[in-house]
PDB file of C-alpha atoms in Angstrom:
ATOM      1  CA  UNK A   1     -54.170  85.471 -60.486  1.00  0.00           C
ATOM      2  CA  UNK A   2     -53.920  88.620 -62.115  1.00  0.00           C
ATOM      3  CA  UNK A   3     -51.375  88.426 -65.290  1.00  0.00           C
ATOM      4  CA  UNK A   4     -49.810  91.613 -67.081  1.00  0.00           C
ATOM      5  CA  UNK A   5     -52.341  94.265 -65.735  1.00  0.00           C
ATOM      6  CA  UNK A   6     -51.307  95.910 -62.124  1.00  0.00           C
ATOM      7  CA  UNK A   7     -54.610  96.416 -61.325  1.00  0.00           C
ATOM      8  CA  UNK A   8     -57.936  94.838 -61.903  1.00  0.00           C
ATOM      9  CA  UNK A   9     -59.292  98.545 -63.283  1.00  0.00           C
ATOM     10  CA  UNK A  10     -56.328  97.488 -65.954  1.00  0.00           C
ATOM     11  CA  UNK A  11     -58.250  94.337 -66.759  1.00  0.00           C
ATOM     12  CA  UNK A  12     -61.927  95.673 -66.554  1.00  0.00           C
ATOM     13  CA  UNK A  13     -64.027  98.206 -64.822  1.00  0.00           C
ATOM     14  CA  UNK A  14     -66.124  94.646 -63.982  1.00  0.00           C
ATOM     15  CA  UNK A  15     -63.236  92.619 -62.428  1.00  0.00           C
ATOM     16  CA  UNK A  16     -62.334  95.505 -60.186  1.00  0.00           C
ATOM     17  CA  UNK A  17     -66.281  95.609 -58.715  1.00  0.00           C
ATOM     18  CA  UNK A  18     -66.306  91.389 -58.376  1.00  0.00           C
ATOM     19  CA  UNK A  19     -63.107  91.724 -56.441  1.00  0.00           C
ATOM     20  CA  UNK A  20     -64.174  94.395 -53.714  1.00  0.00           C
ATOM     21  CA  UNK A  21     -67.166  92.999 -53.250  1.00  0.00           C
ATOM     22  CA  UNK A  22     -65.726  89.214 -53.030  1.00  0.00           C
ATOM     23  CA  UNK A  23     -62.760  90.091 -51.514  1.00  0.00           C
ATOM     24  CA  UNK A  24     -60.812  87.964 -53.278  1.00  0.00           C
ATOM     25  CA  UNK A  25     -57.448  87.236 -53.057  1.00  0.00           C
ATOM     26  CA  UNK A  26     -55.042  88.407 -55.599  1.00  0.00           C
ATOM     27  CA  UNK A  27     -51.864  87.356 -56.964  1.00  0.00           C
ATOM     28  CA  UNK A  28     -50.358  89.970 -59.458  1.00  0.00           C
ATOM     29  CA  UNK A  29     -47.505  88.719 -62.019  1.00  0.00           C
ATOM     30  CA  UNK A  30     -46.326  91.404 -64.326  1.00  0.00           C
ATOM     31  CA  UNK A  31     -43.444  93.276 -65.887  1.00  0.00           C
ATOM     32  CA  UNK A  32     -44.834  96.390 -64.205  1.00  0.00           C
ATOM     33  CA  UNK A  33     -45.263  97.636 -60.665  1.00  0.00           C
ATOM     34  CA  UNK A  34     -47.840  96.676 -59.074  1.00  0.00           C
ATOM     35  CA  UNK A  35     -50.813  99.717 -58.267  1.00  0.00           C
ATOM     36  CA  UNK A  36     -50.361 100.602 -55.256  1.00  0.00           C
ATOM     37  CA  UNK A  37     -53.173  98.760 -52.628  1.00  0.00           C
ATOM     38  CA  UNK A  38     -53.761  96.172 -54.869  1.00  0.00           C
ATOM     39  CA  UNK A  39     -52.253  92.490 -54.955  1.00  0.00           C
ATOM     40  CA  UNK A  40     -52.319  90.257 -51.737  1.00  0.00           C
ATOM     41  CA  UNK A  41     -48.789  88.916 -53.356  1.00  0.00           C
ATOM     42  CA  UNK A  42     -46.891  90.430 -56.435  1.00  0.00           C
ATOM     43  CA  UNK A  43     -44.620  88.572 -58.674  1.00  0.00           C
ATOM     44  CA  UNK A  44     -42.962  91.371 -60.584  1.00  0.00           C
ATOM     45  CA  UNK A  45     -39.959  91.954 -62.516  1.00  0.00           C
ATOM     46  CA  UNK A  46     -39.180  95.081 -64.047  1.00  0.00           C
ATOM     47  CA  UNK A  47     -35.983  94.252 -66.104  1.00  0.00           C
ATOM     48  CA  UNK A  48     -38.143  91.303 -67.852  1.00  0.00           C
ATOM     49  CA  UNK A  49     -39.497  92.183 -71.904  1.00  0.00           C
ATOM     50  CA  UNK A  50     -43.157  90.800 -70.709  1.00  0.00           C
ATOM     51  CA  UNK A  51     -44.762  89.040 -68.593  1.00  0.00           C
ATOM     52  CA  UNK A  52     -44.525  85.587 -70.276  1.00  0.00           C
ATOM     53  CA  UNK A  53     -40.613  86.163 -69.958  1.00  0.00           C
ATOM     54  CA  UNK A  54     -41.372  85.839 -66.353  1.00  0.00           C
ATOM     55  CA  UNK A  55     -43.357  83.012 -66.289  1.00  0.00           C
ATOM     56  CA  UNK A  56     -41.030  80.872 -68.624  1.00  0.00           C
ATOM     57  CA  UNK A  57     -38.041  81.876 -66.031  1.00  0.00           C
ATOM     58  CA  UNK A  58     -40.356  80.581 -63.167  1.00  0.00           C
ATOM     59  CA  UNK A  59     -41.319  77.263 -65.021  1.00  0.00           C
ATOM     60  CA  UNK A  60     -37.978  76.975 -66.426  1.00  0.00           C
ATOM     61  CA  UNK A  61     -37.174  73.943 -64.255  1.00  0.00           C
ATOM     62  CA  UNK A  62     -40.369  72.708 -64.009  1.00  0.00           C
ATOM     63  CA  UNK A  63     -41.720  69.953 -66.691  1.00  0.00           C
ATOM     64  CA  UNK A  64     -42.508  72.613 -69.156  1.00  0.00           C
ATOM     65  CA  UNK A  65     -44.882  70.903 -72.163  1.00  0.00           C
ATOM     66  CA  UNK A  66     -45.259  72.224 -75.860  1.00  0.00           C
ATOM     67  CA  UNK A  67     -48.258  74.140 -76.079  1.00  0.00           C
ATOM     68  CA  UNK A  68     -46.654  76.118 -72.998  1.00  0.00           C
ATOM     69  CA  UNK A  69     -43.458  76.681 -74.519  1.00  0.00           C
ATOM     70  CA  UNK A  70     -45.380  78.009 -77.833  1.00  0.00           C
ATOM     71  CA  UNK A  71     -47.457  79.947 -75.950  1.00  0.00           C
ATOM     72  CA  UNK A  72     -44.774  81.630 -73.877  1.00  0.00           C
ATOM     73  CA  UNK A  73     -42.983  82.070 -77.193  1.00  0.00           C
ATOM     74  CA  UNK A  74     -45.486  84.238 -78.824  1.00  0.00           C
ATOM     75  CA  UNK A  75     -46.086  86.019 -75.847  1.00  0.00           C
ATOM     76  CA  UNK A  76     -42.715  87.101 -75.639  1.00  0.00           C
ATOM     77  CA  UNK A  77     -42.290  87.650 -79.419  1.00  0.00           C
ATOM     78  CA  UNK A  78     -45.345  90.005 -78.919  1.00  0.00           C
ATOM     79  CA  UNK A  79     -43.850  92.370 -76.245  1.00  0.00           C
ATOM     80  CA  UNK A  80     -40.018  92.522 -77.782  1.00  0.00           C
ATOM     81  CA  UNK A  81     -41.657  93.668 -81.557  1.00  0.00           C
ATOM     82  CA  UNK A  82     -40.270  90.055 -82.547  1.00  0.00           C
ATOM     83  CA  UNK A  83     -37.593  89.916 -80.279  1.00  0.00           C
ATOM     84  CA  UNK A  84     -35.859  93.468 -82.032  1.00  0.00           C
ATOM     85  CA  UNK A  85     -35.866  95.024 -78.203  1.00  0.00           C
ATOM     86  CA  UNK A  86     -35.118  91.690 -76.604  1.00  0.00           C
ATOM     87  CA  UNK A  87     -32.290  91.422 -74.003  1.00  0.00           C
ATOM     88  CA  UNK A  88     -29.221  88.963 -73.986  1.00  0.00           C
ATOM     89  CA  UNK A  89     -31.175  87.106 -70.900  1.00  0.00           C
ATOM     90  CA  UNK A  90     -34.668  87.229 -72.761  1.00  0.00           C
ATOM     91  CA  UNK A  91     -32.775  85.736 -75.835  1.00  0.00           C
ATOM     92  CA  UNK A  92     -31.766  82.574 -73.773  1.00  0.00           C
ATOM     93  CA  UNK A  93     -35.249  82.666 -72.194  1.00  0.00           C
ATOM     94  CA  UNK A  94     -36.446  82.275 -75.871  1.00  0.00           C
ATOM     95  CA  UNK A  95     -33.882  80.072 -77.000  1.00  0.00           C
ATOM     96  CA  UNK A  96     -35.027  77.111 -74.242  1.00  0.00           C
ATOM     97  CA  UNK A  97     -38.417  77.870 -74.952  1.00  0.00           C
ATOM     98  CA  UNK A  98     -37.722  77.351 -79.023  1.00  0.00           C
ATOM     99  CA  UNK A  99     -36.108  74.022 -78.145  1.00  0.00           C
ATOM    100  CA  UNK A 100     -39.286  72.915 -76.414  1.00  0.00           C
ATOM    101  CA  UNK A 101     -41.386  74.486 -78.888  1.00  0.00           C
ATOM    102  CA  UNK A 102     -40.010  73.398 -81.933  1.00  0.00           C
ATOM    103  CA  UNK A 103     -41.242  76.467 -84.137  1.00  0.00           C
ATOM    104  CA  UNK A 104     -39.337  79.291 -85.799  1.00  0.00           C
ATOM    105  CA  UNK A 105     -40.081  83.316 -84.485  1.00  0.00           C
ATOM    106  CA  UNK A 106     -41.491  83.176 -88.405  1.00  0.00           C
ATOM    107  CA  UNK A 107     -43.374  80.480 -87.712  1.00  0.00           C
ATOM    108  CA  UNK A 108     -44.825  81.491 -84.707  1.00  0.00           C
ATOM    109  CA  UNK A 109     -45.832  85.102 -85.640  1.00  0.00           C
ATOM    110  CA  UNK A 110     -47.708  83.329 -88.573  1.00  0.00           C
ATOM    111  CA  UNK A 111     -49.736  81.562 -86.339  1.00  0.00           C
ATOM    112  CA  UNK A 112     -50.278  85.132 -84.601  1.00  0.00           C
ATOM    113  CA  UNK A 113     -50.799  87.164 -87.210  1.00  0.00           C
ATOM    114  CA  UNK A 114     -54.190  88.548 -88.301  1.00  0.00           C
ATOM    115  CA  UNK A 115     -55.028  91.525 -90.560  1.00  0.00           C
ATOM    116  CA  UNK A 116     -56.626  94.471 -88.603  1.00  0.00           C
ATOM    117  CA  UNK A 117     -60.410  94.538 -88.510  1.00  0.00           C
ATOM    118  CA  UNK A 118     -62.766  96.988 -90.371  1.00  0.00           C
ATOM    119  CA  UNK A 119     -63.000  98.463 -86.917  1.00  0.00           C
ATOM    120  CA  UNK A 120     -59.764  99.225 -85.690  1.00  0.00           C
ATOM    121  CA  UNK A 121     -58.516 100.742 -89.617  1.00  0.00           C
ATOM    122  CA  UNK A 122     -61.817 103.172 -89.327  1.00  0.00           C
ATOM    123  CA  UNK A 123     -60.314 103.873 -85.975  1.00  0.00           C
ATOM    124  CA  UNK A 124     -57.220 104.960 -86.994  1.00  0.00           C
ATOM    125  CA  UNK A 125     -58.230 106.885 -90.183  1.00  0.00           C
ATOM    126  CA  UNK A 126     -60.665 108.630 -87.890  1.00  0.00           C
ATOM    127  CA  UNK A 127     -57.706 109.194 -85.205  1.00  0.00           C
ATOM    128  CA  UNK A 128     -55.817 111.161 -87.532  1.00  0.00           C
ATOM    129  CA  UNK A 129     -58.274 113.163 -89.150  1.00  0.00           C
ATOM    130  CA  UNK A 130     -59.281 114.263 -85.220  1.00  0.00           C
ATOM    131  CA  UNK A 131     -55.635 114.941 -83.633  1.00  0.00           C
ATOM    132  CA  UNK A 132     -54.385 118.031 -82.355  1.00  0.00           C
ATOM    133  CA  UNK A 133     -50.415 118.889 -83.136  1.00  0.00           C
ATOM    134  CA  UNK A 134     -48.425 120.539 -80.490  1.00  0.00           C
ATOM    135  CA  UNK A 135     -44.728 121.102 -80.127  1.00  0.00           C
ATOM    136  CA  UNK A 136     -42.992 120.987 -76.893  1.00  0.00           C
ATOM    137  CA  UNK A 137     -39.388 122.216 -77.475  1.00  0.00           C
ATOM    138  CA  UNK A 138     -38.161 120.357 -80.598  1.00  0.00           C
ATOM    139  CA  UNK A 139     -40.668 117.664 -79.871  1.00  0.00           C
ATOM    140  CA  UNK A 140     -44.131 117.168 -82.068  1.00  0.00           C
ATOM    141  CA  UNK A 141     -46.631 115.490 -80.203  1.00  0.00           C
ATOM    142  CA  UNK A 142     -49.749 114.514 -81.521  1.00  0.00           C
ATOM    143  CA  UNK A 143     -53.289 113.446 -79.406  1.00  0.00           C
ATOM    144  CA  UNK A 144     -55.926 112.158 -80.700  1.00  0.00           C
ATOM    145  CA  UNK A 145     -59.352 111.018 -79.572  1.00  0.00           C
ATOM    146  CA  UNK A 146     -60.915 107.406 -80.277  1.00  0.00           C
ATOM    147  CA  UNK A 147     -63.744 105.554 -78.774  1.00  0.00           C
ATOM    148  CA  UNK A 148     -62.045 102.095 -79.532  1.00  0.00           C
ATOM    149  CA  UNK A 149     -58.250 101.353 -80.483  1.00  0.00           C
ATOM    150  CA  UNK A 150     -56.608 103.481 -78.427  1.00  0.00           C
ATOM    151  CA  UNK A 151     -53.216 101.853 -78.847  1.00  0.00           C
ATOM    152  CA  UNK A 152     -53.829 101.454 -82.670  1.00  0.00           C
ATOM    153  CA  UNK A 153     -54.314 104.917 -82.961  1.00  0.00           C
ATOM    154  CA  UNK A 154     -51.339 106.137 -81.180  1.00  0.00           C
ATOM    155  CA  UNK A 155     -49.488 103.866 -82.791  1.00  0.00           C
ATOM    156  CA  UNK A 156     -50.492 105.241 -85.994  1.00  0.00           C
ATOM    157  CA  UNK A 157     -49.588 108.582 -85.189  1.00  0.00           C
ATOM    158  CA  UNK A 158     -46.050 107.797 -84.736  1.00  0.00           C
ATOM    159  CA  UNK A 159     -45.872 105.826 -87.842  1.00  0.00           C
ATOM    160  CA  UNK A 160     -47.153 109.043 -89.725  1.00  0.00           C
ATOM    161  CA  UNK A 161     -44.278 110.946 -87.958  1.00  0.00           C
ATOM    162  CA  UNK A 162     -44.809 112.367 -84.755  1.00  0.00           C
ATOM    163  CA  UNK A 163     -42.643 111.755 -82.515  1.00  0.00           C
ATOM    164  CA  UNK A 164     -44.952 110.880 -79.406  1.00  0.00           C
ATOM    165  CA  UNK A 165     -48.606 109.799 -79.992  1.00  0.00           C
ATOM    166  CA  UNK A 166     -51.284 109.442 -77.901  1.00  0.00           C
ATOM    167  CA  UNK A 167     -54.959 108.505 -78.502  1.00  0.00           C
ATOM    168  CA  UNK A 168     -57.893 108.783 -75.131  1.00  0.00           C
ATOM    169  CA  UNK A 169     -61.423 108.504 -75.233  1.00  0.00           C
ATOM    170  CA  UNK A 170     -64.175 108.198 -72.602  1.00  0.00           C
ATOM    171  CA  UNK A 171     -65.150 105.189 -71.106  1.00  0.00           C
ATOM    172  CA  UNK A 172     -66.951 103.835 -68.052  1.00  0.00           C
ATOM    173  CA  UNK A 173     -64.286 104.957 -65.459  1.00  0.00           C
ATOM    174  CA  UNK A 174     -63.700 108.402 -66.838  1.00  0.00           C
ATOM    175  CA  UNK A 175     -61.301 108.207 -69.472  1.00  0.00           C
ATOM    176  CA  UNK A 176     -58.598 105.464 -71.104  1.00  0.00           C
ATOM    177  CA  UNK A 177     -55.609 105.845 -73.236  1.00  0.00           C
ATOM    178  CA  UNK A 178     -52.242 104.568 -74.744  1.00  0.00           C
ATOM    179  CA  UNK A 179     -49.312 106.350 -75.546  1.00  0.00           C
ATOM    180  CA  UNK A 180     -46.508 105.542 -77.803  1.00  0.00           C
ATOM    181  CA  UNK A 181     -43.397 107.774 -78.536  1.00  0.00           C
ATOM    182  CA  UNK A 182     -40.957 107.149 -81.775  1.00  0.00           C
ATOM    183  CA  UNK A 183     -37.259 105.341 -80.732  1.00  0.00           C
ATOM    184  CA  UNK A 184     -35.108 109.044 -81.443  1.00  0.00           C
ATOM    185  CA  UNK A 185     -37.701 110.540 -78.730  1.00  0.00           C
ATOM    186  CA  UNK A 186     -37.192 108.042 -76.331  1.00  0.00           C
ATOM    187  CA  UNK A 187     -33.526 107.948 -76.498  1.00  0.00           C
ATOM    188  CA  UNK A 188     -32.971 111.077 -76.570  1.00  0.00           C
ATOM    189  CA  UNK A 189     -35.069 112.504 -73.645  1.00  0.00           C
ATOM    190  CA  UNK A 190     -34.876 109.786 -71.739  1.00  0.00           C
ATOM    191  CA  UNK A 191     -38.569 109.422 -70.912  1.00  0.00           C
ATOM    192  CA  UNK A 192     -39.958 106.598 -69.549  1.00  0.00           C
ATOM    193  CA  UNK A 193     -44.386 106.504 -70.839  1.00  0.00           C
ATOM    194  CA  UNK A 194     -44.482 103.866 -68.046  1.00  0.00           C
ATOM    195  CA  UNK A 195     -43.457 106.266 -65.148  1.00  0.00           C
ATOM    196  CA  UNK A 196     -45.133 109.460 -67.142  1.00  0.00           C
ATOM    197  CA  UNK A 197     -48.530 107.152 -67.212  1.00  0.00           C
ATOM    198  CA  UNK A 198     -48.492 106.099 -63.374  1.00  0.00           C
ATOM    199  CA  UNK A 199     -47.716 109.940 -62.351  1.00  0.00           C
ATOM    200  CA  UNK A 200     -51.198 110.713 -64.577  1.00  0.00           C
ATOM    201  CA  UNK A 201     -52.732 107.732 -62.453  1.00  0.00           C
ATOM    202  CA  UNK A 202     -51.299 109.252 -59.161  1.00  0.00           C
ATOM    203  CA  UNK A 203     -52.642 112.660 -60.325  1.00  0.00           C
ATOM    204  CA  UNK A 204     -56.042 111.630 -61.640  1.00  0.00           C
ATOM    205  CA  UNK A 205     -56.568 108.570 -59.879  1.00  0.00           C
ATOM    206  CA  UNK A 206     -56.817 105.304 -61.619  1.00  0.00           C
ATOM    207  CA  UNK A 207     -54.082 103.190 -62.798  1.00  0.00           C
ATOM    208  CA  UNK A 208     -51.278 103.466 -65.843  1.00  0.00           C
ATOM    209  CA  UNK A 209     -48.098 101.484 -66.054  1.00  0.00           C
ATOM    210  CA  UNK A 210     -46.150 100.632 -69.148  1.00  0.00           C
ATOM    211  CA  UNK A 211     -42.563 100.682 -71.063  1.00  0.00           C
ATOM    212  CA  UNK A 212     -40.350 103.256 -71.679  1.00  0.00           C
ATOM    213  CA  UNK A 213     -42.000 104.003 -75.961  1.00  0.00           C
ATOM    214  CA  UNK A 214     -45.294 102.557 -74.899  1.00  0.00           C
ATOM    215  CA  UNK A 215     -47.532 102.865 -72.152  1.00  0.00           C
ATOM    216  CA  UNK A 216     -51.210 103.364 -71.275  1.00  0.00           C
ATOM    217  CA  UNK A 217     -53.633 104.945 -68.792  1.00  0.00           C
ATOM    218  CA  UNK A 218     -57.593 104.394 -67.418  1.00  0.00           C
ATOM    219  CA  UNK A 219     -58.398 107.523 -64.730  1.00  0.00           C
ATOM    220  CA  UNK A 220     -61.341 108.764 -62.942  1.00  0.00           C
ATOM    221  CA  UNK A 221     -61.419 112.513 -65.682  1.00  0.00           C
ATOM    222  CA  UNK A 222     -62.637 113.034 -68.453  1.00  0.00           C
ATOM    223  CA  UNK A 223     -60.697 112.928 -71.597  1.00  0.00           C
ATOM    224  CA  UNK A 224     -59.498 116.951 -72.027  1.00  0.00           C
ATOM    225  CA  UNK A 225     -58.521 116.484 -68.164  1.00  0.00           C
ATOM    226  CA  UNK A 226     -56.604 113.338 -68.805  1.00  0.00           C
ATOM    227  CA  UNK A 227     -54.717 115.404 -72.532  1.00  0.00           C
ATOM    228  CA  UNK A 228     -54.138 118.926 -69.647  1.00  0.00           C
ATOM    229  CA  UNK A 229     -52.350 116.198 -67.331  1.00  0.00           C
ATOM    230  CA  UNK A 230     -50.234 114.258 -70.363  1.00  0.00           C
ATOM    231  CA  UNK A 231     -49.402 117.558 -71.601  1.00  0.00           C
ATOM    232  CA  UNK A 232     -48.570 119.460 -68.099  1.00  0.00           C
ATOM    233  CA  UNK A 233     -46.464 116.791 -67.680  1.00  0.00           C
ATOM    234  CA  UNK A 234     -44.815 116.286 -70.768  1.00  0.00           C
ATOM    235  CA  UNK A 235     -43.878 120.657 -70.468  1.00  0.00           C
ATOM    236  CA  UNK A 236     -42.768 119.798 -67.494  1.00  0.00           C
ATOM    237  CA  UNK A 237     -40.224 116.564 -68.244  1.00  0.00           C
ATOM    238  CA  UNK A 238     -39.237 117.967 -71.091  1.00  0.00           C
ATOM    239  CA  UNK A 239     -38.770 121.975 -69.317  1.00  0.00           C
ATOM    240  CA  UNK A 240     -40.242 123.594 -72.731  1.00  0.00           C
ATOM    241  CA  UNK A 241     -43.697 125.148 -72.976  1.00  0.00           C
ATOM    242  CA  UNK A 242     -46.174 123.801 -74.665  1.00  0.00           C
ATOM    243  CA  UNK A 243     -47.097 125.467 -77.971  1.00  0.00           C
ATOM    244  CA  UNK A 244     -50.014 124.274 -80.318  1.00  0.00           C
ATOM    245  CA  UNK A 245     -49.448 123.585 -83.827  1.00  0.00           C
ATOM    246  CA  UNK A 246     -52.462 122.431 -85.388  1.00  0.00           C
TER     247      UNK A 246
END
């Protein structure tokens, strides 16, 4: 069973091997569609917030103990940014979950929480110090590239004020990456990162999948392939040129 990745190269370069040369049976559950070839079955569910809200609406009638309920919980907590993007039907997903549970969002996130590593703040410090600024009609969007952290990174970016960030670096497979973009860009282009991230995977080969502010991407180029594609396609969504700012 393959949970909240739509493709073993989405879990692991390694998992992806095993399974071709096991041929092993695959069951894919996710909130995203599933990579096309892959999955023997596919439980997937676009409308859900993650992929724990689908499990908890499977096991909803089954005899659902504690430690699942928590779990589920703070899975679902973790995809809805504490429930601030959450839908009226993952709200009563949550709310039979809490009864079972027994612990407040606060509560739960506490048990969550940890500070960020050494690792992952170098990463970011080092991600903004390395990013290139462009602007693509009224749009800034900033790229950077980092060996570790990607979605850190890009995260970071937008925090800082850019309106779409994205962070890639090299790995194994070619190249990996996330991409997040600020709530005004979203709403007001009306881009979906998910769909923008599978038409890279399509492109480069590979897989990508995500939501509509957040999203991420492992393809068979290198990393200034992978940046030509996100921006090519970006120009192209957004009808502008692309113009570099920094």
């Amino acid at each position: 069973m393959l949970l909240d990745a739509s493709s073993p190269a989405r879990a692991g370069g390694w998992l992806e091997d095993f399974i071709r040369a096991r041929g092993v049976p695959i069951l894919i559950v996710d909130h995203h569609p599933a990579a096309e070839g892959w999955g023997d079955r596919a439980l997937v569910d676009e409308a859900a917030s993650s992929t724990s809200e689908i499990l908890a609406s499977e096991l909803r009638e089954a005899d659902m103990d504690r430690e699942i309920a928590c779990a589920l919980s703070m899975g679902i907590l973790a995809d809805t940014r504490g429930l601030s993007t959450a839908s009226c039907r993952t709200l009563g997903l949550y709310h039979y979950l809490c009864g079972i549970c027994g612990k407040t969002p606060e509560e739960l996130r506490m048990i969550t929480h940890k500070p960020d590593d050494v690792s992952e703040t170098l990463a970011k410090l080092k991600g903004l110090q390395r990013t290139r600024i462009v602007a693509i009609g009224d749009w800034m969007v900033a790229i950077s590239t980092a060996a570790s952290h990607q979605s850190s990174v890009a995260q970071a970016l937008v925090q800082v004020g850019a309106d779409m960030g994205a962070a890639v670096g090299r790995d194994e497979y070619g190249s990996a990456g996330s991409m997040r973009a600020s709530r005004n860009f979203q709403s007001h282009t009306g881009i979906h990162l998910g769909r923008l991230a599978e038409e890279m995977a399509r492109e480069l080969g590979g897989s990508g999948g995500g939501h509509p502010a957040t999203a991420s991407f492992r393809v068979r180029s290198g990393p200034g392939t992978a940046v030509d594609s996100l921006l090519r396609l970006l120009g192209k969504s957004l009808n502008s040129n692309v113009r570099d700012i920094v």
